[in-house]
Tab-separated table of C-alpha atoms in Angstrom:
chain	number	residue	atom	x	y	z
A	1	UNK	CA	-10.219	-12.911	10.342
A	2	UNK	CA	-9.429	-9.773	12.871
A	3	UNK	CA	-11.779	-6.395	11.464
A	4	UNK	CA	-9.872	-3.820	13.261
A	5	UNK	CA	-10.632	-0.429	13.255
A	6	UNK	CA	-7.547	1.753	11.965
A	7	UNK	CA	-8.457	4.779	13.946
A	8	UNK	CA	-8.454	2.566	16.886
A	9	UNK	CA	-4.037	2.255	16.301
A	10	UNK	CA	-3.213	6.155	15.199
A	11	UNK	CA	-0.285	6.580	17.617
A	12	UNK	CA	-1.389	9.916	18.650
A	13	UNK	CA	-4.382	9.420	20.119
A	14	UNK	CA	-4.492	9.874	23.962
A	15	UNK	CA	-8.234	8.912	24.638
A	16	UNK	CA	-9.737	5.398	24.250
A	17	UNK	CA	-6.555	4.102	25.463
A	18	UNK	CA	-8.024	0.884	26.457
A	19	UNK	CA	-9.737	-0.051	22.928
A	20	UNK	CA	-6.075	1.447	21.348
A	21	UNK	CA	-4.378	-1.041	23.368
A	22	UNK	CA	-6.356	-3.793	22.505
A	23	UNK	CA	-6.764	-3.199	19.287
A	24	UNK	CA	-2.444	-3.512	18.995
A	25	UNK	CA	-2.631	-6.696	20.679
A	26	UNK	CA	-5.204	-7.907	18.235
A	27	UNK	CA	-2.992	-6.966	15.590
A	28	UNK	CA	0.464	-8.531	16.873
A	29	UNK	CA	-1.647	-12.098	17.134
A	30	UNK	CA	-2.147	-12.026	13.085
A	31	UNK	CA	-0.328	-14.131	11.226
A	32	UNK	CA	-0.474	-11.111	8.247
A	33	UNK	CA	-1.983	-8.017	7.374
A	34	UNK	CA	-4.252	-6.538	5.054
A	35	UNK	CA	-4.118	-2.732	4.798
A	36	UNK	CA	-7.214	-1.998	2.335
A	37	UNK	CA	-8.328	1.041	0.120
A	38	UNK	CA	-10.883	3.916	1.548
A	39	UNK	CA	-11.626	7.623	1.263
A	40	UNK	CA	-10.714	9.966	3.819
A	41	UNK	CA	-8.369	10.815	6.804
A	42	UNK	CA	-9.602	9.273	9.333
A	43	UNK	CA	-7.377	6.028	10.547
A	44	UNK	CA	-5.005	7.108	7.961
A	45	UNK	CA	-1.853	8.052	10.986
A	46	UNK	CA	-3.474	3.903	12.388
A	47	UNK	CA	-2.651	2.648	8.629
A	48	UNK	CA	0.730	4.086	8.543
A	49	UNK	CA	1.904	2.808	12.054
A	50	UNK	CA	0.554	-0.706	11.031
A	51	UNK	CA	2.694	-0.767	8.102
A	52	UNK	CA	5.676	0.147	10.024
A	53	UNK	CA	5.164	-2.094	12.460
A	54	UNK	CA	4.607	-5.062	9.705
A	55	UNK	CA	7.769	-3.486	8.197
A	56	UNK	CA	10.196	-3.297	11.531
A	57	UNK	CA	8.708	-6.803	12.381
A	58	UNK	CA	8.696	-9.238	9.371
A	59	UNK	CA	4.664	-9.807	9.138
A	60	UNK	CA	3.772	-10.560	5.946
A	61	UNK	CA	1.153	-7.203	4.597
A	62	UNK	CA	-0.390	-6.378	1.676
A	63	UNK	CA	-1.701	-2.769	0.570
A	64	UNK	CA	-4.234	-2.168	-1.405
A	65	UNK	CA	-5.018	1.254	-3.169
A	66	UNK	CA	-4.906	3.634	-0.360
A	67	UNK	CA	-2.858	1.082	1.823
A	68	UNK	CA	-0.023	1.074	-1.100
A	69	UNK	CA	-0.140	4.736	-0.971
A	70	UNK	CA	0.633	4.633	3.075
A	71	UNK	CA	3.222	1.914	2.783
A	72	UNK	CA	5.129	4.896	0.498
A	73	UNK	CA	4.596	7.542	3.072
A	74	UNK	CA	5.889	5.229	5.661
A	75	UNK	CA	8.995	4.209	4.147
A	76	UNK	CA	9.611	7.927	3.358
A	77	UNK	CA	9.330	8.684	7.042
A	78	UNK	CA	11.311	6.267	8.510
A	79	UNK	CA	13.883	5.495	5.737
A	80	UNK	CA	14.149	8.683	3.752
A	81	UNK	CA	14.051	10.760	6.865
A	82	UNK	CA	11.238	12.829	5.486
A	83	UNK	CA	9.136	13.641	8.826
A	84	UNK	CA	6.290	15.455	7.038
A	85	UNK	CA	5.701	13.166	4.147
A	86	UNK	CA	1.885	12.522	3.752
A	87	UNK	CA	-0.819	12.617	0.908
A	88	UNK	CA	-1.898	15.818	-0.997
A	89	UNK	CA	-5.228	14.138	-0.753
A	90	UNK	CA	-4.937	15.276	3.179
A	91	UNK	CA	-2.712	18.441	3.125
A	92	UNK	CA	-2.790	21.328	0.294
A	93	UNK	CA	0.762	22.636	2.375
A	94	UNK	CA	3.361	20.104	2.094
A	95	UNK	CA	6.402	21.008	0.099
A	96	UNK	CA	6.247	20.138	-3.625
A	97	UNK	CA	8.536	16.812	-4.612
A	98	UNK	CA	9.808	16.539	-0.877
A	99	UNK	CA	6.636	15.749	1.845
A	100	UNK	CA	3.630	15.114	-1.124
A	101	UNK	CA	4.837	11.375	-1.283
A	102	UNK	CA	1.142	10.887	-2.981
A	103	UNK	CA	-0.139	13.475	-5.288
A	104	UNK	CA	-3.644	13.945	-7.615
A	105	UNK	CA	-3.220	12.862	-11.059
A	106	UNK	CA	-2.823	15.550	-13.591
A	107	UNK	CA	-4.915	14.477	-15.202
A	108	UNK	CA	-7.973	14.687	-12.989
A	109	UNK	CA	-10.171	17.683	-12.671
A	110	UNK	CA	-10.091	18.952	-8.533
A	111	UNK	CA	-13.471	20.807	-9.448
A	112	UNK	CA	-15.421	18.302	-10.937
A	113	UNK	CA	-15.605	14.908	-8.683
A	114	UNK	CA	-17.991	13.154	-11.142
A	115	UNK	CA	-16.077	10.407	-13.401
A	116	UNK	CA	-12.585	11.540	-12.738
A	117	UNK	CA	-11.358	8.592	-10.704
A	118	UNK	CA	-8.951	6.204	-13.057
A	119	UNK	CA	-11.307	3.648	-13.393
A	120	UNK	CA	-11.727	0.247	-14.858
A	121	UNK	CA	-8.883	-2.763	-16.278
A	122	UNK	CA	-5.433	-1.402	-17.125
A	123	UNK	CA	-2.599	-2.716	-18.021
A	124	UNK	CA	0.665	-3.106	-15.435
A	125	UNK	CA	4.211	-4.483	-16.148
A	126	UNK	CA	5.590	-6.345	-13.577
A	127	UNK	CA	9.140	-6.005	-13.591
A	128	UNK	CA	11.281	-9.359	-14.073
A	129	UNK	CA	12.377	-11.067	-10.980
A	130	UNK	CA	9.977	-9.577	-8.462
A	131	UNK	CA	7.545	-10.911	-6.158
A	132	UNK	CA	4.739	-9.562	-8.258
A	133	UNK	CA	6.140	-11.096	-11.366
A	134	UNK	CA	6.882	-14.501	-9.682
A	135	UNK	CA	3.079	-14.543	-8.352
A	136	UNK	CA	1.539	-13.840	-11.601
A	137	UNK	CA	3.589	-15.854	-13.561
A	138	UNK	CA	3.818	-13.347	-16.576
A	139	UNK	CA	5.330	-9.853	-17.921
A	140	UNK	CA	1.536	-8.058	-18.021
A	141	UNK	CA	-1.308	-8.117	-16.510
A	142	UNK	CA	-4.719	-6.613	-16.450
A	143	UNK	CA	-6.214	-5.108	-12.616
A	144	UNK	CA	-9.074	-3.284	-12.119
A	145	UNK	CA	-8.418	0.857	-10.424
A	146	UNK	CA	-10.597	3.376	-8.095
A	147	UNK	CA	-8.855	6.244	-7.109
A	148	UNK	CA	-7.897	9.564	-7.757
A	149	UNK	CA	-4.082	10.431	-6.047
A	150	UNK	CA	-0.959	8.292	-7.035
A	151	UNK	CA	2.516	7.645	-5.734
A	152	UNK	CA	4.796	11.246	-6.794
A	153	UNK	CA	7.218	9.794	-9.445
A	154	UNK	CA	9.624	12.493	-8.448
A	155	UNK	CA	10.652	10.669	-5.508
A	156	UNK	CA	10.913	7.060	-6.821
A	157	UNK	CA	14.919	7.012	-7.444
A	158	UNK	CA	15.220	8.201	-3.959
A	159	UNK	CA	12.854	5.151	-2.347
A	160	UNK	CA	14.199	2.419	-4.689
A	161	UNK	CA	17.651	3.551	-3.407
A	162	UNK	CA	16.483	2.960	-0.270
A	163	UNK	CA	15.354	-0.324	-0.943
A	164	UNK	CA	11.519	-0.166	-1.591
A	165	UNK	CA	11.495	-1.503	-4.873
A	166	UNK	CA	8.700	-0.018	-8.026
A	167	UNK	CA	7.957	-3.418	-9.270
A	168	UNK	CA	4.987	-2.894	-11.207
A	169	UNK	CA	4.570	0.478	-13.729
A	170	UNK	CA	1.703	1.362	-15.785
A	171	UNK	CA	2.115	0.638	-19.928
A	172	UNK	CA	0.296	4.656	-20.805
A	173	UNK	CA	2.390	6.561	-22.507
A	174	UNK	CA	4.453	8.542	-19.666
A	175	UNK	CA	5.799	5.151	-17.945
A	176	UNK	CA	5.612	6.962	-14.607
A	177	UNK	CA	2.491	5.226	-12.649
A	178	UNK	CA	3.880	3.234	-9.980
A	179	UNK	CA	1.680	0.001	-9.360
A	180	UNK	CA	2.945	-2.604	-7.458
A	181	UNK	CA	5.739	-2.011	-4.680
A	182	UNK	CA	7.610	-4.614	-2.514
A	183	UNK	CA	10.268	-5.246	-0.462
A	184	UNK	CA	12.917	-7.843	-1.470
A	185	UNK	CA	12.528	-11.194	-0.081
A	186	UNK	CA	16.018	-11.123	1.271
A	187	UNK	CA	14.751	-8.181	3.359
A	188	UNK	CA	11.043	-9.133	4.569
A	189	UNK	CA	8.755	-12.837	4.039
A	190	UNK	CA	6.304	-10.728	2.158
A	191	UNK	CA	5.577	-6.689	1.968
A	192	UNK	CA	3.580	-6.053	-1.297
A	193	UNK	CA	0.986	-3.297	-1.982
A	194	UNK	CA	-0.539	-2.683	-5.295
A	195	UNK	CA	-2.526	0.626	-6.483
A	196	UNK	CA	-4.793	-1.556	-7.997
A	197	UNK	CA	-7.583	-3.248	-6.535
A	198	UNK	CA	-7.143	-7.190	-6.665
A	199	UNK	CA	-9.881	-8.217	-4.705
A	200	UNK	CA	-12.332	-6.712	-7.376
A	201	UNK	CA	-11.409	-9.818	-9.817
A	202	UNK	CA	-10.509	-12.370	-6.616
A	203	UNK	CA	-12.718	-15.633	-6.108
A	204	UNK	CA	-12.804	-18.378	-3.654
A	205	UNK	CA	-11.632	-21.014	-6.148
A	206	UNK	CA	-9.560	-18.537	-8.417
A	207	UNK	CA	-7.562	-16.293	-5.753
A	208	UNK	CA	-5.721	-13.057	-6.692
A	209	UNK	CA	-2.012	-14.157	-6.993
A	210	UNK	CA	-1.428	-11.091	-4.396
A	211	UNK	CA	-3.604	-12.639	-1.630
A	212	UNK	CA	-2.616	-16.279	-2.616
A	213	UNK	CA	1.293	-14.799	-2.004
A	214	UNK	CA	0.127	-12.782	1.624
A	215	UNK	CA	-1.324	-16.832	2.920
A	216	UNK	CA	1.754	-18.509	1.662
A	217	UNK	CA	4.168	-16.212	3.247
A	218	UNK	CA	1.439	-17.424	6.577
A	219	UNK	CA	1.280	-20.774	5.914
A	220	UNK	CA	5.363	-21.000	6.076
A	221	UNK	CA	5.941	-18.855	8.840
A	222	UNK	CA	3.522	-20.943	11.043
A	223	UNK	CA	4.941	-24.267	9.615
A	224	UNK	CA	8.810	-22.746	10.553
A	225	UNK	CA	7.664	-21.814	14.183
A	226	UNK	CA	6.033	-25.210	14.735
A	227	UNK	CA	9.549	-27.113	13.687
């Protein structure tokens, strides 16, 4: 397993060039990528450009949480044409249902940071036919959440046009909590990000179907390179 730094790949970054460089070529000799959650700006530009990168180049990636939420800023950068998309968690300026590709729940209180994350088990339905559903092998299931900023359901027609498909939605009552996205097989061996956070229920013996999926995507990429 490669631990690399994200801030060490932001694309903007002029000093350190050395440790950026490396770190890329670290990053190229994976076999696949795991974008994880976190808090916080810092690495966030090094996120996005690994995503695109995984994207652009077939490497199998998986986002978690935070790493979901970049995967949808990417794609609406580079296939929606939106330059300035980015999180609302980041920028209080961006222009409303246009650049604030991730928003804070309205639910959630701004003031108060104390128990206002979505926490705990809740329920996702994974749309028939998908990666997600194939993995899983059923309709619903139950994953556990930590955060506080979602995907903006305003721009979801415009991104599933586009091809990033909403394969997982949340069962509360407004239907409009994106979950699980993914790119279609056709397109990409495996590029599937969840909000939730699968490695809280994941064991050695009894792997999350998400990170069983990201090491059999691997597995046959290797085995096709070595026929």
């Amino acid at each position: 397993i490669e631990w690399i730094e994200a801030s060490s790949l932001n694309p903007t970054d002029d000093d350190e060039q050395v440790n950026k460089t490396s770190s890329w070529e670290r990053l190229k000799e994976c076999d696949g990528v795991v974008v994880p959650g976190g808090f916080g700006s810092r690495g966030m530009e090094g996120k996005i450009s690994t995503i695109q990168f995984c994207r652009e180049t077939g490497k199998p990636f998986l986002g978690i949480c935070l790493g979901m939420q970049a995967a949808v800023i990417e794609y609406c950068r580079n296939k929606l044409g939106i330059e300035k998309a980015h999180s609302a968690e980041f920028f209080s300026d961006l222009v409303k249902d246009e650049e604030d590709a991730v928003i804070f729940m309205p639910e959630g209180d701004r003031e108060r940071m104390g128990g206002t994350m979505r926490l705990g088990a809740r329920e996702t339905i994974l749309k028939e036919g998908s990666i997600a559903r194939s993995l899983y092998g059923k309709e619903k299931v139950m994953e556990r959440h930590r955060h506080r900023y979602e995907v903006n359901p305003a721009l979801v027609a415009r991104l599933e046009e586009a091809g990033l498909q909403f394969s997982g939605r949340n069962t509360d009552a407004s239907g409009e909590r994106m979950e699980v996205v993914e790119l279609s097989e056709k397109s990409h061996p495996y590029f599937v990000a969840a909000q939730f956070h699968p490695e809280f229920t994941s064991r050695p013996e009894l792997p999350s179907p998400l990170f069983l999926g990201l090491l059999q995507a691997c597995k046959t990429i290797i085995a096709s390179d070595e026929v």
